[in-house]
PDB file of C-alpha atoms in Angstrom:
ATOM      1  CA  MET A1285     -20.711  -1.849   3.035  1.00 70.00           C
ATOM      2  CA  ALA A1286     -17.704  -0.036   1.707  1.00 86.00           C
ATOM      3  CA  THR A1287     -14.149  -0.336   3.403  1.00 91.00           C
ATOM      4  CA  ARG A1288     -11.900   2.641   3.503  1.00 93.00           C
ATOM      5  CA  ILE A1289      -8.430   2.480   4.638  1.00 95.00           C
ATOM      6  CA  THR A1290      -6.077   5.367   5.350  1.00 96.00           C
ATOM      7  CA  LEU A1291      -2.176   4.937   5.328  1.00 97.00           C
ATOM      8  CA  THR A1292      -0.577   7.703   7.272  1.00 98.00           C
ATOM      9  CA  ALA A1293       3.202   7.641   6.790  1.00 97.00           C
ATOM     10  CA  THR A1294       4.904   7.850  10.149  1.00 98.00           C
ATOM     11  CA  HIS A1295       8.604   7.214   8.912  1.00 96.00           C
ATOM     12  CA  GLY A1296      10.531   7.797   5.727  1.00 95.00           C
ATOM     13  CA  ASP A1297      10.677  10.542   3.052  1.00 93.00           C
ATOM     14  CA  ILE A1298       6.979  10.917   2.878  1.00 95.00           C
ATOM     15  CA  GLN A1299       6.280  10.976   6.672  1.00 96.00           C
ATOM     16  CA  GLY A1300       3.126  12.928   7.454  1.00 97.00           C
ATOM     17  CA  ARG A1301       1.244  12.279   4.086  1.00 96.00           C
ATOM     18  CA  GLU A1302      -1.877  10.126   3.975  1.00 96.00           C
ATOM     19  CA  PHE A1303      -3.253   7.826   1.294  1.00 95.00           C
ATOM     20  CA  VAL A1304      -6.979   7.054   1.444  1.00 95.00           C
ATOM     21  CA  LEU A1305      -8.268   3.958  -0.529  1.00 94.00           C
ATOM     22  CA  ALA A1306     -11.874   2.925  -0.963  1.00 91.00           C
ATOM     23  CA  GLY A1307     -12.568  -0.599  -1.907  1.00 84.00           C
ATOM     24  CA  PRO A1308     -13.116  -2.814  -3.399  1.00 93.00           C
ATOM     25  CA  THR A1309      -9.760  -2.359  -4.965  1.00 94.00           C
ATOM     26  CA  THR A1310      -6.106  -3.471  -5.254  1.00 95.00           C
ATOM     27  CA  CYS A1311      -3.240  -1.041  -4.885  1.00 96.00           C
ATOM     28  CA  GLN A1312       0.379  -1.830  -5.858  1.00 97.00           C
ATOM     29  CA  VAL A1313       2.941   0.000  -3.705  1.00 97.00           C
ATOM     30  CA  GLY A1314       6.545   0.469  -4.991  1.00 97.00           C
ATOM     31  CA  ARG A1315       8.958   2.831  -6.592  1.00 97.00           C
ATOM     32  CA  SER A1316       7.701   2.220 -10.139  1.00 96.00           C
ATOM     33  CA  GLU A1317       5.874   4.923 -11.880  1.00 96.00           C
ATOM     34  CA  ASN A1318       3.265   2.377 -12.571  1.00 95.00           C
ATOM     35  CA  CYS A1319       2.425   1.664  -8.836  1.00 96.00           C
ATOM     36  CA  ALA A1320      -0.635   3.417  -7.668  1.00 95.00           C
ATOM     37  CA  LEU A1321       1.117   4.366  -4.384  1.00 96.00           C
ATOM     38  CA  GLN A1322       4.548   5.449  -5.651  1.00 95.00           C
ATOM     39  CA  LEU A1323       7.415   5.551  -3.093  1.00 96.00           C
ATOM     40  CA  PRO A1324      10.285   8.014  -3.646  1.00 95.00           C
ATOM     41  CA  GLY A1325      12.832   6.568  -6.014  1.00 94.00           C
ATOM     42  CA  SER A1326      15.552   7.409  -3.506  1.00 94.00           C
ATOM     43  CA  ASP A1327      14.439   4.579  -1.247  1.00 95.00           C
ATOM     44  CA  LEU A1328      16.329   1.774  -2.760  1.00 95.00           C
ATOM     45  CA  SER A1329      15.342  -0.591   0.136  1.00 96.00           C
ATOM     46  CA  ALA A1330      11.832  -0.707  -1.528  1.00 97.00           C
ATOM     47  CA  SER A1331      11.392  -2.645  -4.596  1.00 95.00           C
ATOM     48  CA  ARG A1332       9.886  -1.353  -7.891  1.00 96.00           C
ATOM     49  CA  HIS A1333       6.614  -3.564  -7.248  1.00 95.00           C
ATOM     50  CA  HIS A1334       6.981  -4.042  -3.606  1.00 95.00           C
ATOM     51  CA  CYS A1335       3.693  -5.431  -2.294  1.00 96.00           C
ATOM     52  CA  VAL A1336      -0.120  -4.957  -3.168  1.00 97.00           C
ATOM     53  CA  LEU A1337      -2.946  -3.975  -0.932  1.00 97.00           C
ATOM     54  CA  GLU A1338      -6.300  -5.662  -1.379  1.00 96.00           C
ATOM     55  CA  ILE A1339      -9.626  -4.318  -0.195  1.00 94.00           C
ATOM     56  CA  ASP A1340     -12.643  -6.668  -0.811  1.00 93.00           C
ATOM     57  CA  GLY A1341     -15.518  -6.119   1.507  1.00 87.00           C
ATOM     58  CA  PRO A1342     -14.437  -5.966   5.179  1.00 89.00           C
ATOM     59  CA  ARG A1343     -11.355  -7.739   4.301  1.00 92.00           C
ATOM     60  CA  VAL A1344      -8.222  -5.598   4.093  1.00 95.00           C
ATOM     61  CA  GLN A1345      -4.920  -7.470   3.385  1.00 97.00           C
ATOM     62  CA  VAL A1346      -1.222  -6.976   2.151  1.00 97.00           C
ATOM     63  CA  ARG A1347       0.757  -9.353  -0.166  1.00 95.00           C
ATOM     64  CA  ASP A1348       4.362  -9.095  -0.707  1.00 94.00           C
ATOM     65  CA  LEU A1349       5.269  -9.238  -4.463  1.00 91.00           C
ATOM     66  CA  GLY A1350       8.603 -10.837  -4.075  1.00 87.00           C
ATOM     67  CA  SER A1351      10.579  -7.893  -2.942  1.00 91.00           C
ATOM     68  CA  ARG A1352      14.277  -8.237  -2.076  1.00 89.00           C
ATOM     69  CA  ASN A1353      13.936  -6.553   1.396  1.00 94.00           C
ATOM     70  CA  GLY A1354      10.492  -7.687   2.542  1.00 94.00           C
ATOM     71  CA  THR A1355       7.335  -6.386   3.698  1.00 97.00           C
ATOM     72  CA  TYR A1356       6.592  -5.982   7.447  1.00 98.00           C
ATOM     73  CA  VAL A1357       3.423  -5.776   9.452  1.00 98.00           C
ATOM     74  CA  ASN A1358       3.834  -4.741  13.045  1.00 98.00           C
ATOM     75  CA  GLY A1359       7.558  -5.519  12.912  1.00 97.00           C
ATOM     76  CA  LYS A1360       6.950  -9.082  11.607  1.00 96.00           C
ATOM     77  CA  LEU A1361       8.235 -10.023   7.999  1.00 95.00           C
ATOM     78  CA  ILE A1362       5.210 -11.251   6.185  1.00 95.00           C
ATOM     79  CA  GLY A1363       6.984 -11.995   2.714  1.00 91.00           C
ATOM     80  CA  CYS A1364      10.311 -11.403   0.727  1.00 87.00           C
ATOM     81  CA  ARG A1365      11.965 -13.235  -2.067  1.00 79.00           C
ATOM     82  CA  GLN A1366      14.636 -15.791  -1.458  1.00 72.00           C
ATOM     83  CA  ARG A1367      17.871 -14.156  -2.627  1.00 64.00           C
ATOM     84  CA  GLU A1368      18.561 -16.773  -5.113  1.00 62.00           C
ATOM     85  CA  LEU A1369      15.324 -16.725  -6.850  1.00 57.00           C
ATOM     86  CA  TRP A1370      14.178 -14.319  -9.647  1.00 55.00           C
ATOM     87  CA  ILE A1371      10.865 -12.806  -9.400  1.00 54.00           C
ATOM     88  CA  GLU A1372       9.602 -14.625 -12.346  1.00 55.00           C
ATOM     89  CA  GLU A1373      10.168 -17.827 -10.510  1.00 57.00           C
ATOM     90  CA  LEU A1374       7.858 -17.152  -7.846  1.00 54.00           C
ATOM     91  CA  ALA A1375       4.039 -18.047  -7.921  1.00 52.00           C
ATOM     92  CA  ALA A1376       1.534 -16.033  -6.251  1.00 47.00           C
ATOM     93  CA  GLU A1377       0.550 -18.971  -3.991  1.00 45.00           C
ATOM     94  CA  GLU A1378       4.002 -18.716  -2.462  1.00 66.00           C
ATOM     95  CA  ARG A1379       3.181 -15.108  -1.281  1.00 73.00           C
ATOM     96  CA  PRO A1380       0.113 -15.546   1.130  1.00 85.00           C
ATOM     97  CA  PRO A1381      -1.670 -12.393   1.988  1.00 92.00           C
ATOM     98  CA  CYS A1382      -1.554 -10.907   5.497  1.00 96.00           C
ATOM     99  CA  PRO A1383      -4.582  -9.228   7.092  1.00 97.00           C
ATOM    100  CA  LEU A1384      -4.292  -5.655   8.076  1.00 97.00           C
ATOM    101  CA  ALA A1385      -6.384  -4.029  10.791  1.00 96.00           C
ATOM    102  CA  ALA A1386      -6.771  -0.662  12.446  1.00 96.00           C
ATOM    103  CA  GLY A1387      -3.649   0.398  14.266  1.00 97.00           C
ATOM    104  CA  ASP A1388      -1.242  -1.999  12.241  1.00 98.00           C
ATOM    105  CA  GLU A1389       1.982  -0.698  11.074  1.00 98.00           C
ATOM    106  CA  LEU A1390       2.975  -1.531   7.382  1.00 98.00           C
ATOM    107  CA  GLN A1391       6.649  -1.026   6.625  1.00 98.00           C
ATOM    108  CA  VAL A1392       7.704  -0.920   2.861  1.00 98.00           C
ATOM    109  CA  GLY A1393      11.451  -0.099   2.440  1.00 96.00           C
ATOM    110  CA  LEU A1394      12.100   2.824   4.792  1.00 96.00           C
ATOM    111  CA  ASN A1395       8.595   3.932   4.883  1.00 97.00           C
ATOM    112  CA  VAL A1396       6.311   3.049   7.604  1.00 98.00           C
ATOM    113  CA  PHE A1397       2.530   3.546   7.503  1.00 98.00           C
ATOM    114  CA  ARG A1398      -0.093   3.564  10.278  1.00 98.00           C
ATOM    115  CA  VAL A1399      -3.332   1.669   9.060  1.00 97.00           C
ATOM    116  CA  SER A1400      -6.788   3.076   9.815  1.00 96.00           C
ATOM    117  CA  VAL A1401      -9.820   1.034   8.574  1.00 94.00           C
ATOM    118  CA  ALA A1402     -13.498   2.221   8.423  1.00 92.00           C
ATOM    119  CA  GLN A1403     -16.542   0.537   7.304  1.00 87.00           C
ATOM    120  CA  GLU A1404     -18.999   2.753   5.418  1.00 79.00           C
ATOM    121  CA  ALA A1405     -22.619   2.077   4.565  1.00 73.00           C
ATOM    122  CA  GLY A1406     -24.797   3.429   1.768  1.00 56.00           C
ATOM    123  CA  ALA A1407     -24.609   3.878  -2.105  1.00 45.00           C
ATOM    124  CA  ASP A1408     -23.693   7.588  -1.656  1.00 47.00           C
ATOM    125  CA  ASP A1409     -20.414   6.784  -0.078  1.00 45.00           C
ATOM    126  CA  HIS A1410     -18.560   6.973  -3.455  1.00 47.00           C
ATOM    127  CA  ASP A1411     -19.855  10.344  -4.294  1.00 44.00           C
ATOM    128  CA  ALA A1412     -19.145  11.759  -0.907  1.00 38.00           C
ATOM    129  CA  ALA A1413     -15.784  10.493  -0.833  1.00 41.00           C
ATOM    130  CA  ALA A1414     -14.945  11.764  -4.473  1.00 37.00           C
ATOM    131  CA  GLU A1415     -16.337  15.159  -3.402  1.00 33.00           C
ATOM    132  CA  SER A1416     -14.120  15.279  -0.254  1.00 31.00           C
ATOM    133  CA  THR A1417     -11.015  14.863  -2.388  1.00 33.00           C
ATOM    134  CA  HIS A1418     -11.313  18.496  -3.363  1.00 28.00           C
ATOM    135  CA  HIS A1419     -11.238  19.657   0.185  1.00 30.00           C
ATOM    136  CA  GLN A1420      -8.352  17.919   1.723  1.00 35.00           C
ATOM    137  CA  PRO A1421      -5.030  19.440   2.896  1.00 36.00           C
ATOM    138  CA  GLU A1422      -2.233  19.538   0.573  1.00 40.00           C
ATOM    139  CA  ASN A1423      -0.213  16.609   2.416  1.00 40.00           C
ATOM    140  CA  GLU A1424      -3.261  14.229   1.777  1.00 39.00           C
ATOM    141  CA  MET A1425      -3.939  12.187  -1.307  1.00 40.00           C
ATOM    142  CA  HIS A1426      -6.938  10.153  -1.942  1.00 38.00           C
ATOM    143  CA  ALA A1427      -8.435   7.415  -4.341  1.00 38.00           C
ATOM    144  CA  VAL A1428     -11.663   6.180  -4.683  1.00 34.00           C
ATOM    145  CA  GLY A1429     -12.203   2.564  -6.060  1.00 34.00           C
ATOM    146  CA  CYS A1430      -9.169   2.065  -8.259  1.00 34.00           C
ATOM    147  CA  CYS A1431      -6.213   3.729  -6.845  1.00 38.00           C
ATOM    148  CA  ALA A1432      -4.611   5.176  -9.859  1.00 35.00           C
ATOM    149  CA  GLY A1433      -3.646   8.708  -9.885  1.00 35.00           C
ATOM    150  CA  PHE A1434      -1.319   8.894  -7.059  1.00 38.00           C
ATOM    151  CA  PRO A1435       1.468  11.319  -8.629  1.00 37.00           C
ATOM    152  CA  GLY A1436       5.015  10.193  -8.594  1.00 37.00           C
ATOM    153  CA  TYR A1437       8.034  11.616  -6.935  1.00 30.00           C
TER     154      TYR A1437
END
């Protein structure tokens, strides 16, 4: 069974845009050009490599990557770097993942996303999802499997 999540930006410079991810995959979120979900460079409250979304089977979670201003789920801080530490000093074990569910709000910098989660059955899901990419409104972006390919700002 494949899991598909949709992140709908409800606040921030990208308000109204949708990002669709199908698992299993991981997706880095941040201002860097090499993040799959690249946030606007003008949002300096978001780190270059802020957090990572992980989709594995029915499990969907987010992990802060040692961001300076933290990652929030439903208004609760789920991780950030201690001010006196450099990013290289942080181990992955120190940043536990936080589960995401339908209806949750994920805040990264000034951007807030509403999370939708859907479970899909069948081997043809990948082909159907890939085909639907060509028929989406201009304000939506899609990725199937790996989420590389989100354009920068």
